[in-house]
mmCIF file of C-alpha atoms and ligand atoms in Angstrom:
data_model
loop_
_atom_site.group_PDB
_atom_site.id
_atom_site.type_symbol
_atom_site.label_atom_id
_atom_site.label_comp_id
_atom_site.label_asym_id
_atom_site.label_seq_id
_atom_site.Cartn_x
_atom_site.Cartn_y
_atom_site.Cartn_z
ATOM 1 C CA MET A 1 -15.654 13.253 -5.870
ATOM 2 C CA THR A 2 -12.260 14.258 -7.322
ATOM 3 C CA THR A 3 -9.759 11.761 -6.934
ATOM 4 C CA GLY A 4 -6.051 11.762 -7.392
ATOM 5 C CA LEU A 5 -3.806 9.349 -9.549
ATOM 6 C CA TYR A 6 -0.399 9.782 -8.739
ATOM 7 C CA THR A 7 2.332 7.687 -11.053
ATOM 8 C CA HIS A 8 5.884 8.317 -11.956
ATOM 9 C CA HIS A 9 6.795 6.316 -15.562
ATOM 10 C CA SER A 10 10.335 5.310 -13.682
ATOM 11 C CA SER A 11 7.841 2.635 -11.917
ATOM 12 C CA LEU A 12 8.677 1.169 -15.667
ATOM 13 C CA ASP A 13 12.322 0.506 -15.264
ATOM 14 C CA HIS A 14 12.304 -1.203 -11.777
ATOM 15 C CA ASP A 15 13.494 -4.516 -13.257
ATOM 16 C CA THR A 16 13.533 -7.451 -11.046
ATOM 17 C CA SER A 17 15.162 -9.834 -13.267
ATOM 18 C CA PRO A 18 13.120 -12.565 -15.702
ATOM 19 C CA GLY A 19 10.588 -14.288 -13.801
ATOM 20 C CA HIS A 20 9.897 -12.256 -10.758
ATOM 21 C CA PRO A 21 6.213 -11.615 -9.913
ATOM 22 C CA GLU A 22 7.456 -8.211 -8.740
ATOM 23 C CA ARG A 23 7.384 -7.190 -12.565
ATOM 24 C CA ILE A 24 7.450 -4.100 -15.052
ATOM 25 C CA GLU A 25 3.828 -5.874 -16.256
ATOM 26 C CA ARG A 26 2.218 -5.342 -13.575
ATOM 27 C CA ILE A 27 2.744 -1.614 -13.415
ATOM 28 C CA ALA A 28 2.227 -0.963 -16.926
ATOM 29 C CA THR A 29 -1.135 -3.417 -16.767
ATOM 30 C CA VAL A 30 -2.426 -0.922 -14.121
ATOM 31 C CA TYR A 31 -1.746 2.242 -15.728
ATOM 32 C CA ALA A 32 -3.573 0.520 -19.500
ATOM 33 C CA THR A 33 -6.150 -0.091 -17.254
ATOM 34 C CA LEU A 34 -6.659 3.313 -15.797
ATOM 35 C CA ASP A 35 -5.888 4.845 -19.423
ATOM 36 C CA GLY A 36 -9.501 2.940 -19.586
ATOM 37 C CA ALA A 37 -12.888 4.293 -20.341
ATOM 38 C CA GLY A 38 -14.087 5.398 -17.209
ATOM 39 C CA PHE A 39 -11.332 7.185 -15.875
ATOM 40 C CA ALA A 40 -10.909 10.509 -17.791
ATOM 41 C CA ALA A 41 -12.065 11.999 -14.549
ATOM 42 C CA LEU A 42 -8.741 10.919 -12.289
ATOM 43 C CA ARG A 43 -6.624 14.081 -11.650
ATOM 44 C CA ARG A 44 -3.032 12.757 -13.269
ATOM 45 C CA ARG A 45 -0.167 14.415 -11.258
ATOM 46 C CA GLU A 46 3.631 13.103 -11.391
ATOM 47 C CA ALA A 47 5.283 11.865 -8.484
ATOM 48 C CA PRO A 48 7.945 13.735 -7.123
ATOM 49 C CA PRO A 49 10.968 11.965 -5.403
ATOM 50 C CA ALA A 50 10.682 12.027 -1.477
ATOM 51 C CA SER A 51 14.136 12.840 -0.141
ATOM 52 C CA VAL A 52 15.991 11.121 2.335
ATOM 53 C CA ASP A 53 14.904 13.281 5.631
ATOM 54 C CA GLU A 54 11.426 12.127 4.054
ATOM 55 C CA LEU A 55 12.607 8.486 3.659
ATOM 56 C CA GLY A 56 13.880 9.062 7.387
ATOM 57 C CA ARG A 57 11.398 9.399 9.440
ATOM 58 C CA VAL A 58 10.229 5.951 9.200
ATOM 59 C CA HIS A 59 13.742 4.693 7.663
ATOM 60 C CA ARG A 60 16.989 4.441 10.450
ATOM 61 C CA GLY A 61 20.132 6.290 10.810
ATOM 62 C CA ASP A 62 22.043 5.138 7.514
ATOM 63 C CA TYR A 63 19.177 3.038 5.688
ATOM 64 C CA VAL A 64 17.792 4.930 2.861
ATOM 65 C CA THR A 65 21.629 5.883 2.165
ATOM 66 C CA HIS A 66 23.082 2.273 1.979
ATOM 67 C CA THR A 67 19.987 1.002 0.157
ATOM 68 C CA LEU A 68 20.588 3.627 -2.575
ATOM 69 C CA GLU A 69 24.133 2.850 -2.743
ATOM 70 C CA ARG A 70 23.601 -0.635 -3.250
ATOM 71 C CA ILE A 71 21.671 -0.053 -6.609
ATOM 72 C CA PRO A 72 23.802 -1.800 -8.973
ATOM 73 C CA ALA A 73 25.278 0.250 -12.327
ATOM 74 C CA ALA A 74 24.210 -2.899 -14.314
ATOM 75 C CA GLY A 75 22.690 -5.730 -13.772
ATOM 76 C CA PHE A 76 21.048 -6.931 -10.880
ATOM 77 C CA SER A 77 21.727 -7.171 -6.991
ATOM 78 C CA ARG A 78 19.740 -8.901 -4.097
ATOM 79 C CA LEU A 79 18.748 -6.325 -1.079
ATOM 80 C CA ASP A 80 16.723 -10.012 0.536
ATOM 81 C CA PRO A 81 16.827 -13.811 -1.317
ATOM 82 C CA ASP A 82 13.155 -11.898 -2.888
ATOM 83 C CA THR A 83 14.095 -8.400 -3.448
ATOM 84 C CA VAL A 84 15.890 -7.980 -6.330
ATOM 85 C CA VAL A 85 17.343 -4.718 -7.325
ATOM 86 C CA SER A 86 19.041 -3.546 -10.774
ATOM 87 C CA PRO A 87 20.053 0.066 -12.487
ATOM 88 C CA GLY A 88 16.035 2.025 -12.250
ATOM 89 C CA SER A 89 15.484 0.789 -8.880
ATOM 90 C CA GLY A 90 16.458 3.611 -7.091
ATOM 91 C CA ILE A 91 14.497 6.492 -8.806
ATOM 92 C CA ALA A 92 11.521 4.054 -8.929
ATOM 93 C CA ALA A 93 11.675 3.473 -5.318
ATOM 94 C CA LEU A 94 11.932 7.412 -4.450
ATOM 95 C CA HIS A 95 9.530 8.192 -6.262
ATOM 96 C CA ALA A 96 6.768 4.814 -4.957
ATOM 97 C CA ALA A 97 7.230 6.674 -1.860
ATOM 98 C CA GLY A 98 7.558 10.547 -2.839
ATOM 99 C CA ALA A 99 3.667 9.573 -4.583
ATOM 100 C CA MET A 100 2.845 9.627 -1.249
ATOM 101 C CA ILE A 101 4.290 12.690 0.012
ATOM 102 C CA ALA A 102 2.400 14.340 -2.871
ATOM 103 C CA ALA A 103 -0.974 12.160 -2.519
ATOM 104 C CA VAL A 104 -0.785 13.876 0.976
ATOM 105 C CA ASP A 105 -0.505 16.969 -0.061
ATOM 106 C CA ASP A 106 -2.742 17.605 -2.362
ATOM 107 C CA VAL A 107 -6.282 15.466 0.248
ATOM 108 C CA VAL A 108 -4.613 17.731 2.965
ATOM 109 C CA ALA A 109 -5.160 20.792 1.227
ATOM 110 C CA GLY A 110 -8.500 19.582 -1.025
ATOM 111 C CA ASN A 111 -7.398 19.260 -4.379
ATOM 112 C CA ALA A 112 -8.354 16.216 -4.307
ATOM 113 C CA ASP A 113 -10.853 14.012 -2.180
ATOM 114 C CA ASN A 114 -9.231 10.986 -2.194
ATOM 115 C CA ALA A 115 -5.944 9.224 -4.133
ATOM 116 C CA PHE A 116 -4.141 6.207 -5.402
ATOM 117 C CA CYS A 117 -0.569 6.191 -5.939
ATOM 118 C CA ALA A 118 -0.009 3.740 -8.915
ATOM 119 C CA VAL A 119 3.597 2.929 -8.434
ATOM 120 C CA ARG A 120 6.169 0.383 -7.712
ATOM 121 C CA PRO A 121 8.315 -1.284 -5.744
ATOM 122 C CA PRO A 122 5.171 -2.022 -3.444
ATOM 123 C CA GLY A 123 6.499 -1.222 0.392
ATOM 124 C CA HIS A 124 4.635 -2.473 3.460
ATOM 125 C CA HIS A 125 7.185 -5.227 4.256
ATOM 126 C CA ALA A 126 9.804 -2.735 4.007
ATOM 127 C CA GLU A 127 10.516 -2.008 8.349
ATOM 128 C CA ALA A 128 12.850 0.581 9.203
ATOM 129 C CA GLY A 129 16.277 -1.224 8.669
ATOM 130 C CA ARG A 130 15.690 -3.503 6.243
ATOM 131 C CA GLY A 131 14.408 -4.202 2.949
ATOM 132 C CA MET A 132 12.710 -7.058 2.329
ATOM 133 C CA GLY A 133 9.346 -9.330 0.008
ATOM 134 C CA PHE A 134 9.824 -6.910 -3.107
ATOM 135 C CA CYS A 135 9.765 -4.012 -1.458
ATOM 136 C CA LEU A 136 12.890 -1.436 -0.659
ATOM 137 C CA PHE A 137 10.872 1.976 1.469
ATOM 138 C CA ASN A 138 7.886 1.293 3.556
ATOM 139 C CA ASN A 139 5.700 3.834 1.414
ATOM 140 C CA VAL A 140 2.797 4.169 3.075
ATOM 141 C CA ALA A 141 4.393 4.911 6.022
ATOM 142 C CA VAL A 142 6.447 7.832 4.763
ATOM 143 C CA GLY A 143 2.963 9.586 3.817
ATOM 144 C CA ALA A 144 1.067 8.928 6.827
ATOM 145 C CA MET A 145 4.383 10.357 9.006
ATOM 146 C CA HIS A 146 4.112 13.615 6.281
ATOM 147 C CA ALA A 147 0.733 13.654 7.152
ATOM 148 C CA ARG A 148 1.424 13.708 11.137
ATOM 149 C CA HIS A 149 5.136 15.484 10.590
ATOM 150 C CA VAL A 150 3.934 18.289 7.937
ATOM 151 C CA HIS A 151 0.190 18.977 8.147
ATOM 152 C CA GLY A 152 -0.142 18.283 11.681
ATOM 153 C CA LEU A 153 -2.393 15.364 11.527
ATOM 154 C CA GLN A 154 -2.161 13.020 14.855
ATOM 155 C CA ARG A 155 -4.590 10.378 14.524
ATOM 156 C CA ILE A 156 -3.460 8.002 11.690
ATOM 157 C CA ALA A 157 -5.340 5.168 10.287
ATOM 158 C CA ILE A 158 -3.387 2.278 7.907
ATOM 159 C CA VAL A 159 -5.346 -0.793 6.332
ATOM 160 C CA ASP A 160 -4.179 -3.267 4.277
ATOM 161 C CA PHE A 161 -5.507 -5.662 2.352
ATOM 162 C CA ASP A 162 -2.940 -7.283 0.757
ATOM 163 C CA VAL A 163 -2.608 -10.759 1.132
ATOM 164 C CA HIS A 164 0.568 -11.033 3.024
ATOM 165 C CA HIS A 165 0.854 -9.503 6.684
ATOM 166 C CA GLY A 166 2.397 -5.979 6.226
ATOM 167 C CA ASN A 167 5.307 -6.805 8.672
ATOM 168 C CA GLY A 168 7.055 -3.557 7.782
ATOM 169 C CA THR A 169 4.368 -1.420 8.762
ATOM 170 C CA GLN A 170 3.009 -3.000 11.772
ATOM 171 C CA ALA A 171 7.105 -2.873 13.269
ATOM 172 C CA MET A 172 6.763 0.515 12.805
ATOM 173 C CA PHE A 173 3.782 1.675 13.921
ATOM 174 C CA GLU A 174 3.434 -1.327 17.065
ATOM 175 C CA ASN A 175 4.150 0.872 19.813
ATOM 176 C CA ASP A 176 2.669 4.338 18.696
ATOM 177 C CA PRO A 177 -1.041 4.954 20.190
ATOM 178 C CA ASP A 178 -1.851 7.124 17.815
ATOM 179 C CA THR A 179 -1.685 4.577 14.950
ATOM 180 C CA LEU A 180 -4.144 2.250 14.244
ATOM 181 C CA PHE A 181 -2.207 -0.558 12.505
ATOM 182 C CA ALA A 182 -5.389 -2.625 10.841
ATOM 183 C CA SER A 183 -4.716 -5.599 7.866
ATOM 184 C CA THR A 184 -6.184 -8.715 6.733
ATOM 185 C CA HIS A 185 -3.671 -11.465 5.095
ATOM 186 C CA GLN A 186 -3.749 -14.530 4.556
ATOM 187 C CA TYR A 187 -1.979 -16.636 7.803
ATOM 188 C CA PRO A 188 -0.035 -18.652 7.780
ATOM 189 C CA HIS A 189 1.852 -17.311 5.432
ATOM 190 C CA TYR A 190 4.723 -14.462 4.230
ATOM 191 C CA PRO A 191 6.049 -12.988 6.291
ATOM 192 C CA GLY A 192 5.178 -14.904 8.928
ATOM 193 C CA THR A 193 3.905 -12.048 10.989
ATOM 194 C CA GLY A 194 0.218 -10.781 11.475
ATOM 195 C CA ALA A 195 -1.272 -13.505 14.609
ATOM 196 C CA ALA A 196 -4.706 -11.771 15.713
ATOM 197 C CA GLY A 197 -2.517 -11.638 19.375
ATOM 198 C CA GLU A 198 -0.442 -9.233 17.948
ATOM 199 C CA THR A 199 -1.914 -5.568 19.159
ATOM 200 C CA GLY A 200 0.882 -3.769 19.624
ATOM 201 C CA VAL A 201 -0.027 -1.097 22.444
ATOM 202 C CA GLY A 202 -4.005 -1.821 21.707
ATOM 203 C CA ASN A 203 -4.012 -0.452 18.303
ATOM 204 C CA VAL A 204 -2.755 -3.247 16.336
ATOM 205 C CA PHE A 205 -6.053 -4.997 14.721
ATOM 206 C CA ASN A 206 -4.447 -8.059 12.859
ATOM 207 C CA ALA A 207 -7.395 -10.279 11.010
ATOM 208 C CA PRO A 208 -5.997 -13.402 9.578
ATOM 209 C CA LEU A 209 -7.423 -15.437 7.110
ATOM 210 C CA ALA A 210 -7.186 -19.303 6.600
ATOM 211 C CA ALA A 211 -5.989 -20.422 3.152
ATOM 212 C CA SER A 212 -8.875 -20.613 0.671
ATOM 213 C CA SER A 213 -11.118 -17.883 2.257
ATOM 214 C CA GLY A 214 -12.627 -16.295 0.473
ATOM 215 C CA GLY A 215 -15.184 -12.539 -0.046
ATOM 216 C CA ALA A 216 -17.214 -13.968 3.077
ATOM 217 C CA GLU A 217 -14.609 -14.353 5.361
ATOM 218 C CA PHE A 218 -12.684 -11.006 4.546
ATOM 219 C CA ARG A 219 -15.832 -8.934 4.544
ATOM 220 C CA ALA A 220 -16.922 -10.738 7.854
ATOM 221 C CA ALA A 221 -13.137 -9.690 9.109
ATOM 222 C CA MET A 222 -13.825 -6.181 7.900
ATOM 223 C CA GLU A 223 -17.266 -5.723 9.471
ATOM 224 C CA GLU A 224 -16.555 -7.385 12.469
ATOM 225 C CA ARG A 225 -12.769 -6.279 13.424
ATOM 226 C CA ILE A 226 -11.740 -3.481 11.479
ATOM 227 C CA LEU A 227 -14.195 -1.436 10.676
ATOM 228 C CA PRO A 228 -15.254 -1.555 14.135
ATOM 229 C CA ALA A 229 -11.735 -0.607 15.696
ATOM 230 C CA LEU A 230 -10.857 2.159 12.719
ATOM 231 C CA ARG A 231 -14.807 3.914 14.288
ATOM 232 C CA GLY A 232 -13.015 3.694 17.712
ATOM 233 C CA PHE A 233 -10.070 4.989 16.975
ATOM 234 C CA ALA A 234 -11.787 8.307 14.835
ATOM 235 C CA PRO A 235 -9.001 9.024 12.603
ATOM 236 C CA ALA A 236 -8.199 11.838 10.866
ATOM 237 C CA ILE A 237 -6.666 10.713 7.823
ATOM 238 C CA VAL A 238 -7.319 6.940 6.590
ATOM 239 C CA PHE A 239 -4.504 4.977 4.342
ATOM 240 C CA VAL A 240 -5.320 1.814 2.569
ATOM 241 C CA SER A 241 -1.822 -0.239 1.735
ATOM 242 C CA ALA A 242 -4.345 -1.719 -1.536
ATOM 243 C CA GLY A 243 -2.727 -5.022 -2.063
ATOM 244 C CA PHE A 244 -4.891 -7.106 -4.830
ATOM 245 C CA ASP A 245 -3.115 -10.520 -4.385
ATOM 246 C CA ALA A 246 -5.859 -12.069 -2.503
ATOM 247 C CA HIS A 247 -7.862 -12.870 -5.488
ATOM 248 C CA ALA A 248 -8.947 -15.724 -6.417
ATOM 249 C CA ARG A 249 -6.906 -15.240 -9.588
ATOM 250 C CA ASP A 250 -3.495 -14.578 -7.765
ATOM 251 C CA PRO A 251 -0.385 -17.144 -8.472
ATOM 252 C CA LEU A 252 1.182 -16.043 -4.767
ATOM 253 C CA ALA A 253 -1.478 -16.904 -2.317
ATOM 254 C CA SER A 254 -4.352 -18.877 -1.347
ATOM 255 C CA LEU A 255 -7.389 -16.254 -0.517
ATOM 256 C CA ASN A 256 -10.231 -16.314 -3.169
ATOM 257 C CA PHE A 257 -11.302 -12.183 -3.534
ATOM 258 C CA GLU A 258 -12.930 -11.021 -6.067
ATOM 259 C CA GLU A 259 -13.339 -7.785 -7.390
ATOM 260 C CA ALA A 260 -16.916 -7.096 -6.489
ATOM 261 C CA ASP A 261 -15.080 -7.191 -2.887
ATOM 262 C CA TYR A 262 -12.833 -4.481 -2.908
ATOM 263 C CA GLU A 263 -15.124 -2.738 -4.758
ATOM 264 C CA TRP A 264 -16.921 -3.402 -1.434
ATOM 265 C CA ALA A 265 -14.216 -2.789 1.046
ATOM 266 C CA THR A 266 -13.462 0.618 -0.801
ATOM 267 C CA ARG A 267 -16.587 1.907 -0.504
ATOM 268 C CA LYS A 268 -16.394 0.717 3.261
ATOM 269 C CA LEU A 269 -13.118 2.176 4.150
ATOM 270 C CA MET A 270 -14.339 5.476 2.390
ATOM 271 C CA GLU A 271 -17.567 5.432 4.814
ATOM 272 C CA VAL A 272 -15.625 5.789 7.642
ATOM 273 C CA ALA A 273 -12.879 8.617 6.157
ATOM 274 C CA ASP A 274 -16.562 10.161 5.627
ATOM 275 C CA GLU A 275 -17.533 9.932 9.255
ATOM 276 C CA PHE A 276 -13.932 10.703 10.924
ATOM 277 C CA SER A 277 -11.602 12.356 8.868
ATOM 278 C CA GLY A 278 -13.139 14.557 6.321
ATOM 279 C CA GLY A 279 -12.507 12.116 3.220
ATOM 280 C CA ARG A 280 -9.291 12.120 3.098
ATOM 281 C CA LEU A 281 -8.074 8.631 2.272
ATOM 282 C CA VAL A 282 -4.401 8.457 0.529
ATOM 283 C CA SER A 283 -3.846 4.734 -1.275
ATOM 284 C CA THR A 284 -1.406 3.018 -2.738
ATOM 285 C CA LEU A 285 -0.488 0.121 -4.643
ATOM 286 C CA GLU A 286 0.885 -3.252 -2.913
ATOM 287 C CA GLY A 287 0.907 -6.448 -4.426
ATOM 288 C CA GLY A 288 -1.236 -8.611 -6.837
ATOM 289 C CA TYR A 289 0.676 -10.593 -9.273
ATOM 290 C CA ASP A 290 -1.953 -12.110 -11.709
ATOM 291 C CA LEU A 291 -2.570 -9.185 -14.354
ATOM 292 C CA GLU A 292 -5.873 -9.457 -15.087
ATOM 293 C CA ALA A 293 -7.087 -9.606 -11.511
ATOM 294 C CA LEU A 294 -4.890 -6.983 -11.143
ATOM 295 C CA GLY A 295 -6.311 -5.117 -13.739
ATOM 296 C CA ASN A 296 -9.819 -6.012 -13.032
ATOM 297 C CA SER A 297 -9.380 -5.410 -8.915
ATOM 298 C CA VAL A 298 -7.495 -1.776 -9.619
ATOM 299 C CA GLN A 299 -10.465 -0.765 -11.917
ATOM 300 C CA ALA A 300 -12.929 -1.007 -8.767
ATOM 301 C CA HIS A 301 -10.577 0.103 -6.190
ATOM 302 C CA VAL A 302 -10.375 3.139 -8.130
ATOM 303 C CA GLY A 303 -13.470 2.944 -9.848
ATOM 304 C CA ALA A 304 -15.291 2.976 -6.193
ATOM 305 C CA LEU A 305 -12.471 6.211 -5.079
ATOM 306 C CA MET A 306 -14.154 8.158 -7.749
ATOM 307 C CA SER A 307 -17.810 7.177 -6.698
ATOM 308 C CA PRO A 308 -19.577 9.349 -4.707
HETATM 309 ZN ZN1 LIG B 1 1.539 -9.047 -0.952
#
């Protein structure tokens, strides 16, 4: 397998203020992991910035320009109580979304079989007109709509195994029968959405997990709810919002996944992509706040993507 890796140095410049969990050391840990043994075969590419028009496929009106205008020239400012930005944040956010654009282009062209975008800020909480939960622009949604509008891939699946529900992604697509959104997440928990009864137009599949759930409950949710939904939907491309904060070590939540669970889930999603999508799968980093768990989980996830 050829796996594309999309990064940009601006991810290291998005300073969220001392003590913030979504911190620069996260992406430094991911980069160190993917520079390590076993990852020499990654096809490494620098992520371009997304354009305002590309972001405008999922974000509302003046949200993009308004958000960029709120980036301070010095110090910090807050888009919401959790979402802190500083002078490097706007450029980082543009490249985090642009990584998805480049990854989709390369996977559709066959330059890579699948791809991982190692970027920050994360994206899945960002709604059409509102940034929240450490997220400015909804990276996975930008990639999904690029696949449809530029490459003509109509049926798009987005699977989100971050411990937090991807409220932004769900809100963007819950009325779009050609986009499937499936999520496992701790529930009830931040951001409050993600009940099993939220089904969109029959295209949303939430699998809420009670606090203290572990790999057994995660795998059951995948096997019984999410993988059958994906097979019934037959996507032309599979996207993954890959947050690793459901790991047992993570400080922001109370699920107990292990690295092996992420490797297993990645392989299962690759099987779906092989069956229906020509293998096309594009994953992007969302959360994951314990550095050791994050590094090991990315190792498991990307290692699986690279394996036949
Ligand atoms: Zn999260």
